[in-house]
PDB file of C-alpha atoms in Angstrom:
ATOM      1  CA  MET S   1      -9.632  30.527-118.701  1.00 42.00           C
ATOM      2  CA  ASN S   2      -6.265  32.183-118.144  1.00 49.00           C
ATOM      3  CA  GLY S   3      -5.461  33.086-114.515  1.00 52.00           C
ATOM      4  CA  SER S   4      -4.686  36.537-113.437  1.00 54.00           C
ATOM      5  CA  ILE S   5      -1.341  36.814-111.484  1.00 52.00           C
ATOM      6  CA  LYS S   6      -0.892  40.105-109.415  1.00 53.00           C
ATOM      7  CA  GLU S   7       1.082  41.437-106.579  1.00 54.00           C
ATOM      8  CA  ILE S   8      -0.168  40.646-103.148  1.00 49.00           C
ATOM      9  CA  ASN S   9      -2.492  43.236-101.700  1.00 52.00           C
ATOM     10  CA  LYS S  10      -0.483  44.196 -98.716  1.00 51.00           C
ATOM     11  CA  ASP S  11      -3.449  46.122 -97.145  1.00 53.00           C
ATOM     12  CA  SER S  12      -5.641  43.062 -97.052  1.00 50.00           C
ATOM     13  CA  LEU S  13      -2.631  40.935 -95.539  1.00 51.00           C
ATOM     14  CA  ASN S  14      -1.923  43.720 -93.013  1.00 50.00           C
ATOM     15  CA  GLU S  15      -5.452  43.321 -91.449  1.00 49.00           C
ATOM     16  CA  ILE S  16      -4.448  40.028 -90.068  1.00 43.00           C
ATOM     17  CA  SER S  17      -0.815  39.836 -90.068  1.00 46.00           C
ATOM     18  CA  MET S  18      -0.461  41.178 -86.474  1.00 44.00           C
ATOM     19  CA  PRO S  19      -3.588  39.563 -84.816  1.00 48.00           C
ATOM     20  CA  ARG S  20      -4.648  40.741 -81.303  1.00 52.00           C
ATOM     21  CA  MET S  21      -5.393  38.405 -78.666  1.00 50.00           C
ATOM     22  CA  GLY S  22      -9.061  38.440 -79.172  1.00 59.00           C
ATOM     23  CA  GLU S  23      -8.602  37.244 -82.684  1.00 75.00           C
ATOM     24  CA  LEU S  24      -6.741  34.131 -81.704  1.00 83.00           C
ATOM     25  CA  ARG S  25      -9.221  31.147 -82.103  1.00 90.00           C
ATOM     26  CA  GLY S  26      -8.555  27.358 -81.497  1.00 92.00           C
ATOM     27  CA  PRO S  27      -5.231  25.704 -80.582  1.00 93.00           C
ATOM     28  CA  THR S  28      -2.141  27.724 -80.066  1.00 92.00           C
ATOM     29  CA  LEU S  29       1.275  26.057 -80.438  1.00 92.00           C
ATOM     30  CA  GLU S  30       4.323  26.690 -78.444  1.00 91.00           C
ATOM     31  CA  TYR S  31       6.797  29.222 -79.862  1.00 91.00           C
ATOM     32  CA  ASN S  32       9.334  26.575 -81.009  1.00 90.00           C
ATOM     33  CA  THR S  33       6.690  24.347 -82.503  1.00 91.00           C
ATOM     34  CA  GLY S  34       4.948  27.332 -84.253  1.00 92.00           C
ATOM     35  CA  GLU S  35       8.357  28.422 -85.761  1.00 92.00           C
ATOM     36  CA  ALA S  36       9.068  24.792 -86.946  1.00 92.00           C
ATOM     37  CA  PHE S  37       5.519  24.600 -88.435  1.00 93.00           C
ATOM     38  CA  LEU S  38       6.143  27.724 -90.562  1.00 95.00           C
ATOM     39  CA  LYS S  39       9.318  25.988 -92.054  1.00 94.00           C
ATOM     40  CA  VAL S  40       7.168  22.910 -92.835  1.00 93.00           C
ATOM     41  CA  ILE S  41       4.736  25.133 -94.699  1.00 96.00           C
ATOM     42  CA  SER S  42       7.724  26.851 -96.486  1.00 95.00           C
ATOM     43  CA  THR S  43       9.118  23.452 -97.543  1.00 95.00           C
ATOM     44  CA  GLY S  44       5.640  22.750 -99.120  1.00 96.00           C
ATOM     45  CA  CYS S  45       5.854  25.925-100.930  1.00 96.00           C
ATOM     46  CA  GLU S  46       9.334  25.099-102.100  1.00 96.00           C
ATOM     47  CA  ALA S  47       8.071  21.838-103.562  1.00 96.00           C
ATOM     48  CA  LEU S  48       5.444  23.689-105.578  1.00 96.00           C
ATOM     49  CA  ILE S  49       7.994  26.314-106.945  1.00 97.00           C
ATOM     50  CA  ALA S  50      10.415  23.530-107.944  1.00 97.00           C
ATOM     51  CA  CYS S  51       7.552  21.589-109.839  1.00 97.00           C
ATOM     52  CA  ALA S  52       6.207  24.639-111.705  1.00 97.00           C
ATOM     53  CA  ARG S  53       7.344  23.565-115.100  1.00 96.00           C
ATOM     54  CA  GLN S  54       6.241  19.987-114.611  1.00 95.00           C
ATOM     55  CA  LEU S  55       2.730  21.176-113.705  1.00 95.00           C
ATOM     56  CA  ASN S  56       2.720  23.501-116.749  1.00 96.00           C
ATOM     57  CA  ILE S  57       3.460  20.563-119.031  1.00 94.00           C
ATOM     58  CA  MET S  58       0.727  18.657-117.594  1.00 92.00           C
ATOM     59  CA  ASP S  59      -1.672  21.703-117.819  1.00 92.00           C
ATOM     60  CA  LYS S  60      -1.146  22.008-121.552  1.00 92.00           C
ATOM     61  CA  GLU S  61      -3.348  18.991-121.735  1.00 87.00           C
ATOM     62  CA  HIS S  62      -5.902  20.049-119.146  1.00 84.00           C
ATOM     63  CA  GLY S  63      -5.728  23.940-119.379  1.00 83.00           C
ATOM     64  CA  ASN S  64      -3.723  26.797-120.466  1.00 88.00           C
ATOM     65  CA  GLY S  65      -0.354  25.407-119.654  1.00 92.00           C
ATOM     66  CA  ASP S  66       0.302  27.859-116.706  1.00 94.00           C
ATOM     67  CA  TYR S  67      -1.173  26.255-113.685  1.00 95.00           C
ATOM     68  CA  GLY S  68       2.312  25.507-112.288  1.00 96.00           C
ATOM     69  CA  THR S  69       3.406  29.120-112.684  1.00 95.00           C
ATOM     70  CA  ARG S  70       0.136  30.363-111.064  1.00 94.00           C
ATOM     71  CA  LEU S  71       0.563  28.049-107.939  1.00 96.00           C
ATOM     72  CA  ALA S  72       4.258  28.849-107.746  1.00 96.00           C
ATOM     73  CA  HIS S  73       3.435  32.512-107.714  1.00 95.00           C
ATOM     74  CA  ALA S  74       1.086  31.942-104.752  1.00 95.00           C
ATOM     75  CA  ALA S  75       3.708  29.774-103.004  1.00 96.00           C
ATOM     76  CA  GLU S  76       6.377  32.463-103.369  1.00 97.00           C
ATOM     77  CA  ALA S  77       4.184  34.947-101.763  1.00 96.00           C
ATOM     78  CA  VAL S  78       3.396  32.652 -98.789  1.00 96.00           C
ATOM     79  CA  GLN S  79       7.197  32.036 -98.428  1.00 96.00           C
ATOM     80  CA  ASP S  80       8.089  35.686 -98.682  1.00 95.00           C
ATOM     81  CA  ALA S  81       5.468  36.552 -95.927  1.00 95.00           C
ATOM     82  CA  ILE S  82       6.976  33.930 -93.751  1.00 95.00           C
ATOM     83  CA  GLN S  83      10.433  35.067 -94.257  1.00 95.00           C
ATOM     84  CA  LYS S  84       9.383  38.551 -93.395  1.00 94.00           C
ATOM     85  CA  ASP S  85       7.684  37.288 -90.125  1.00 92.00           C
ATOM     86  CA  GLU S  86       4.296  38.401 -91.331  1.00 91.00           C
ATOM     87  CA  VAL S  87       2.719  35.026 -90.816  1.00 92.00           C
ATOM     88  CA  HIS S  88       1.654  34.146 -87.327  1.00 89.00           C
ATOM     89  CA  GLY S  89       2.832  30.557 -86.843  1.00 90.00           C
ATOM     90  CA  ARG S  90       1.615  29.541 -83.409  1.00 91.00           C
ATOM     91  CA  ASN S  91      -2.198  30.142 -83.703  1.00 93.00           C
ATOM     92  CA  LEU S  92      -3.252  27.734 -86.376  1.00 95.00           C
ATOM     93  CA  TYR S  93      -6.504  29.567 -87.224  1.00 94.00           C
ATOM     94  CA  VAL S  94      -4.742  32.772 -87.945  1.00 93.00           C
ATOM     95  CA  THR S  95      -1.979  31.041 -89.847  1.00 94.00           C
ATOM     96  CA  PHE S  96      -4.203  29.575 -92.333  1.00 95.00           C
ATOM     97  CA  LYS S  97      -6.412  32.479 -92.584  1.00 93.00           C
ATOM     98  CA  GLN S  98      -3.431  34.461 -93.535  1.00 93.00           C
ATOM     99  CA  ILE S  99      -2.347  31.929 -96.131  1.00 95.00           C
ATOM    100  CA  SER S 100      -5.863  32.220 -97.553  1.00 94.00           C
ATOM    101  CA  CYS S 101      -5.492  35.937 -97.628  1.00 92.00           C
ATOM    102  CA  ILE S 102      -2.212  35.781 -99.511  1.00 94.00           C
ATOM    103  CA  ILE S 103      -3.420  33.320-102.137  1.00 94.00           C
ATOM    104  CA  ARG S 104      -6.612  35.267-102.748  1.00 91.00           C
ATOM    105  CA  GLY S 105      -4.311  38.307-103.148  1.00 90.00           C
ATOM    106  CA  THR S 106      -1.950  36.728-105.704  1.00 92.00           C
ATOM    107  CA  VAL S 107      -3.905  34.439-107.889  1.00 90.00           C
ATOM    108  CA  ASP S 108      -7.256  35.847-109.211  1.00 86.00           C
ATOM    109  CA  ASP S 109      -8.904  33.000-110.952  1.00 88.00           C
ATOM    110  CA  SER S 110     -10.642  29.734-109.821  1.00 88.00           C
ATOM    111  CA  ALA S 111      -7.434  27.898-108.696  1.00 89.00           C
ATOM    112  CA  GLY S 112      -6.757  30.889-106.418  1.00 90.00           C
ATOM    113  CA  GLU S 113     -10.340  30.832-105.368  1.00 93.00           C
ATOM    114  CA  ILE S 114     -10.437  27.160-104.426  1.00 94.00           C
ATOM    115  CA  TYR S 115      -7.179  27.079-102.651  1.00 95.00           C
ATOM    116  CA  SER S 116      -7.984  30.433-100.791  1.00 94.00           C
ATOM    117  CA  ASP S 117     -11.266  28.816 -99.706  1.00 95.00           C
ATOM    118  CA  PHE S 118      -9.625  25.595 -98.630  1.00 96.00           C
ATOM    119  CA  PHE S 119      -7.219  27.174 -96.368  1.00 96.00           C
ATOM    120  CA  TYR S 120      -9.881  29.552 -95.039  1.00 95.00           C
ATOM    121  CA  ASN S 121     -12.026  26.540 -94.054  1.00 96.00           C
ATOM    122  CA  ILE S 122      -8.979  24.851 -92.506  1.00 97.00           C
ATOM    123  CA  ALA S 123      -8.612  27.910 -90.373  1.00 95.00           C
ATOM    124  CA  GLU S 124     -12.351  27.673 -89.586  1.00 95.00           C
ATOM    125  CA  GLY S 125     -12.126  24.119 -88.705  1.00 97.00           C
ATOM    126  CA  PHE S 126      -9.355  24.920 -86.172  1.00 96.00           C
ATOM    127  CA  SER S 127     -11.450  27.773 -84.750  1.00 95.00           C
ATOM    128  CA  LYS S 128     -14.026  25.102 -83.534  1.00 94.00           C
ATOM    129  CA  HIS S 129     -11.573  23.553 -81.225  1.00 94.00           C
ATOM    130  CA  GLU S 130     -10.694  24.768 -77.703  1.00 92.00           C
ATOM    131  CA  SER S 131      -7.395  26.750 -77.214  1.00 88.00           C
ATOM    132  CA  GLU S 132      -6.085  24.102 -75.002  1.00 88.00           C
ATOM    133  CA  THR S 133      -6.598  21.316 -77.679  1.00 89.00           C
ATOM    134  CA  ARG S 134      -3.492  19.215 -78.328  1.00 90.00           C
ATOM    135  CA  VAL S 135      -3.122  19.143 -82.065  1.00 90.00           C
ATOM    136  CA  THR S 136      -3.063  15.481 -83.186  1.00 89.00           C
ATOM    137  CA  ALA S 137      -3.587  13.458 -86.340  1.00 89.00           C
ATOM    138  CA  LEU S 138      -7.327  13.254 -85.384  1.00 92.00           C
ATOM    139  CA  THR S 139      -7.465  16.953 -85.090  1.00 94.00           C
ATOM    140  CA  TRP S 140      -6.003  17.330 -88.571  1.00 94.00           C
ATOM    141  CA  LEU S 141      -8.601  14.795 -89.886  1.00 94.00           C
ATOM    142  CA  ASN S 142     -11.452  16.682 -88.262  1.00 95.00           C
ATOM    143  CA  VAL S 143     -10.272  19.994 -89.695  1.00 96.00           C
ATOM    144  CA  LEU S 144      -9.678  18.436 -93.221  1.00 96.00           C
ATOM    145  CA  THR S 145     -13.216  16.922 -93.065  1.00 97.00           C
ATOM    146  CA  TYR S 146     -14.598  20.283 -92.027  1.00 97.00           C
ATOM    147  CA  ALA S 147     -12.834  22.069 -95.105  1.00 97.00           C
ATOM    148  CA  ASN S 148     -13.808  19.411 -97.695  1.00 96.00           C
ATOM    149  CA  LYS S 149     -17.459  19.557 -96.644  1.00 96.00           C
ATOM    150  CA  ALA S 150     -17.332  23.336 -96.947  1.00 96.00           C
ATOM    151  CA  LEU S 151     -15.735  23.155-100.497  1.00 94.00           C
ATOM    152  CA  LYS S 152     -18.269  20.535-101.644  1.00 93.00           C
ATOM    153  CA  ALA S 153     -21.141  23.141-100.643  1.00 92.00           C
ATOM    154  CA  LYS S 154     -19.810  25.591-103.284  1.00 90.00           C
ATOM    155  CA  VAL S 155     -19.867  25.385-106.991  1.00 85.00           C
ATOM    156  CA  PHE S 156     -16.401  25.433-108.665  1.00 88.00           C
ATOM    157  CA  PRO S 157     -15.618  25.009-112.383  1.00 85.00           C
ATOM    158  CA  GLU S 158     -15.395  21.585-113.727  1.00 85.00           C
ATOM    159  CA  GLN S 159     -11.625  21.696-114.189  1.00 82.00           C
ATOM    160  CA  GLU S 160     -11.197  22.045-110.487  1.00 87.00           C
ATOM    161  CA  GLN S 161     -13.025  18.822-109.616  1.00 88.00           C
ATOM    162  CA  ALA S 162      -9.877  16.727-109.694  1.00 88.00           C
ATOM    163  CA  LEU S 163      -8.342  18.715-106.823  1.00 91.00           C
ATOM    164  CA  LEU S 164     -11.746  18.311-104.803  1.00 92.00           C
ATOM    165  CA  THR S 165     -11.602  14.447-105.500  1.00 91.00           C
ATOM    166  CA  SER S 166      -7.949  14.210-104.560  1.00 91.00           C
ATOM    167  CA  LEU S 167      -8.535  16.016-101.100  1.00 94.00           C
ATOM    168  CA  GLY S 168     -11.526  13.644-100.390  1.00 93.00           C
ATOM    169  CA  THR S 169      -9.223  10.661-101.243  1.00 91.00           C
ATOM    170  CA  VAL S 170      -6.596  12.056 -98.666  1.00 92.00           C
ATOM    171  CA  GLN S 171      -9.313  12.223 -95.997  1.00 94.00           C
ATOM    172  CA  LYS S 172     -10.472   8.766 -96.606  1.00 92.00           C
ATOM    173  CA  ASP S 173      -6.926   7.455 -96.415  1.00 90.00           C
ATOM    174  CA  LEU S 174      -6.276   9.420 -93.172  1.00 91.00           C
ATOM    175  CA  GLU S 175      -9.411   7.777 -91.595  1.00 92.00           C
ATOM    176  CA  ASN S 176      -8.182   4.428 -92.627  1.00 90.00           C
ATOM    177  CA  ALA S 177      -4.819   5.041 -91.150  1.00 88.00           C
ATOM    178  CA  LEU S 178      -6.188   6.192 -87.927  1.00 89.00           C
ATOM    179  CA  ASP S 179      -8.474   3.210 -87.738  1.00 87.00           C
ATOM    180  CA  GLN S 180      -5.386   1.006 -88.136  1.00 85.00           C
ATOM    181  CA  ASP S 181      -3.612   2.723 -85.110  1.00 78.00           C
ATOM    182  CA  PHE S 182      -0.717   4.071 -87.075  1.00 77.00           C
ATOM    183  CA  ASP S 183       1.713   6.384 -85.307  1.00 80.00           C
ATOM    184  CA  PRO S 184       1.460  10.044 -86.306  1.00 82.00           C
ATOM    185  CA  ILE S 185       3.978  10.206 -89.090  1.00 85.00           C
ATOM    186  CA  GLU S 186       2.762   6.942 -90.536  1.00 85.00           C
ATOM    187  CA  VAL S 187      -0.835   8.655 -90.702  1.00 87.00           C
ATOM    188  CA  TYR S 188       0.625  11.606 -92.495  1.00 88.00           C
ATOM    189  CA  GLU S 189       2.629   9.520 -94.916  1.00 88.00           C
ATOM    190  CA  ALA S 190      -0.450   7.440 -95.683  1.00 87.00           C
ATOM    191  CA  ALA S 191      -2.335  10.645 -96.529  1.00 88.00           C
ATOM    192  CA  VAL S 192       0.603  11.826 -98.754  1.00 90.00           C
ATOM    193  CA  ASN S 193       0.700   8.450-100.590  1.00 88.00           C
ATOM    194  CA  ALA S 194      -3.009   8.723-101.182  1.00 87.00           C
ATOM    195  CA  ALA S 195      -2.464  12.034-102.800  1.00 86.00           C
ATOM    196  CA  GLU S 196       0.314  10.831-104.887  1.00 87.00           C
ATOM    197  CA  SER S 197      -1.214   7.788-106.144  1.00 86.00           C
ATOM    198  CA  PHE S 198      -4.507   9.353-106.956  1.00 80.00           C
ATOM    199  CA  THR S 199      -3.619  10.599-110.251  1.00 70.00           C
ATOM    200  CA  SER S 200      -1.734   7.437-111.302  1.00 65.00           C
ATOM    201  CA  ARG S 201      -4.828   5.414-110.344  1.00 60.00           C
ATOM    202  CA  VAL S 202      -6.900   7.489-112.776  1.00 56.00           C
ATOM    203  CA  LEU S 203      -4.458   7.259-115.473  1.00 50.00           C
ATOM    204  CA  ASN S 204      -4.435   3.426-115.069  1.00 48.00           C
ATOM    205  CA  ALA S 205      -8.124   3.278-115.121  1.00 45.00           C
ATOM    206  CA  ARG S 206      -8.317   5.042-118.445  1.00 46.00           C
ATOM    207  CA  SER S 207      -5.651   2.717-119.878  1.00 43.00           C
ATOM    208  CA  THR S 208      -7.492  -0.427-118.589  1.00 43.00           C
ATOM    209  CA  ALA S 209     -10.613   0.917-120.140  1.00 45.00           C
ATOM    210  CA  GLY S 210      -8.970   1.249-123.510  1.00 48.00           C
ATOM    211  CA  ASN S 211      -9.209   5.154-123.485  1.00 52.00           C
ATOM    212  CA  SER S 212      -6.110   5.777-125.660  1.00 55.00           C
ATOM    213  CA  LYS S 213      -7.535   9.271-126.586  1.00 62.00           C
ATOM    214  CA  GLY S 214      -7.414  10.402-123.029  1.00 61.00           C
ATOM    215  CA  PRO S 215      -4.769  12.695-121.603  1.00 65.00           C
ATOM    216  CA  LYS S 216      -1.206  11.512-121.383  1.00 78.00           C
ATOM    217  CA  TYR S 217      -0.436  13.286-118.197  1.00 80.00           C
ATOM    218  CA  PRO S 218      -2.184  13.509-114.935  1.00 81.00           C
ATOM    219  CA  ASP S 219      -4.509  16.467-113.944  1.00 88.00           C
ATOM    220  CA  PRO S 220      -2.117  19.022-112.571  1.00 92.00           C
ATOM    221  CA  ARG S 221      -4.631  20.032-110.121  1.00 92.00           C
ATOM    222  CA  ALA S 222      -4.738  16.777-108.453  1.00 90.00           C
ATOM    223  CA  HIS S 223      -0.954  16.238-108.966  1.00 92.00           C
ATOM    224  CA  ALA S 224      -0.162  19.488-107.226  1.00 94.00           C
ATOM    225  CA  VAL S 225      -1.866  18.134-103.935  1.00 94.00           C
ATOM    226  CA  GLY S 226       0.652  15.398-103.924  1.00 92.00           C
ATOM    227  CA  ILE S 227       3.528  17.818-104.461  1.00 94.00           C
ATOM    228  CA  TRP S 228       2.873  20.093-101.636  1.00 94.00           C
ATOM    229  CA  MET S 229       1.822  17.341 -99.305  1.00 93.00           C
ATOM    230  CA  ARG S 230       5.006  15.431 -99.979  1.00 93.00           C
ATOM    231  CA  GLY S 231       7.142  18.577 -99.494  1.00 93.00           C
ATOM    232  CA  SER S 232       5.261  19.424 -96.231  1.00 93.00           C
ATOM    233  CA  PHE S 233       5.719  15.731 -94.895  1.00 91.00           C
ATOM    234  CA  GLU S 234       9.465  15.685 -95.560  1.00 91.00           C
ATOM    235  CA  GLY S 235       9.692  18.953 -93.704  1.00 87.00           C
ATOM    236  CA  THR S 236       7.657  17.606 -90.905  1.00 88.00           C
ATOM    237  CA  LYS S 237      10.032  14.766 -90.485  1.00 83.00           C
ATOM    238  CA  LEU S 238      12.944  16.988 -90.322  1.00 80.00           C
ATOM    239  CA  LYS S 239      11.287  19.702 -88.148  1.00 73.00           C
ATOM    240  CA  LEU S 240       8.558  18.309 -86.120  1.00 68.00           C
ATOM    241  CA  SER S 241       8.806  14.553 -85.863  1.00 61.00           C
ATOM    242  CA  HIS S 242      10.431  14.561 -82.410  1.00 55.00           C
ATOM    243  CA  ILE S 243       7.267  16.673 -81.293  1.00 55.00           C
ATOM    244  CA  ILE S 244       4.696  14.628 -83.001  1.00 54.00           C
ATOM    245  CA  ASN S 245       5.943  11.387 -81.785  1.00 50.00           C
ATOM    246  CA  LYS S 246       5.385  12.635 -78.282  1.00 52.00           C
ATOM    247  CA  SER S 247       1.780  12.965 -79.035  1.00 50.00           C
TER     248      SER S 247
END
């Protein structure tokens, strides 16, 4: 099913672009940390935009050949909103709720729905924490676990299952990294590696099983997770590592 790409609905974004104090929930970052966090998000978006053609090539085997274009359109909309100071970077509940809204307003198909729902539930996960909560790797794991559980409770098209499985793999590797007492950057890197290696493991399994008729390329839905996570990770090392390592 072809995805419908549309201009962002500014009215729906404006409803939450300037949150009142009563709308802030969960942890709130310091100003400089919040600004740096928005740059990290923008770096993840940039990675998706740069890899749009690659994802389209992969999608020719798995879909309509336009998955990269659709994700890039959503990523560009998020970047644009950040550049225009329309995204609140300090309160993580509001940040991810806005990202959810932007995606929902730009990509009108199952890909837009699942990413919008994912970031909405990331926001909800943060809202369960106290405002004074220090955001650590464990906080992110708890929030990701909450979001993944919420997504599993919904029914999405079969073609989106690779994305859900990839997110579940990231969650498991985050848990393992925390159990091994890695430092925060190493924990994040373990999660990124899990996302990136997921698709190659699937292809290798097909090859080992002798399934020569299977797809030549990884599923772009799973592969995209590794792309935006890698982009965000590199941005984190540049913009936030000095803060994270103090945690």
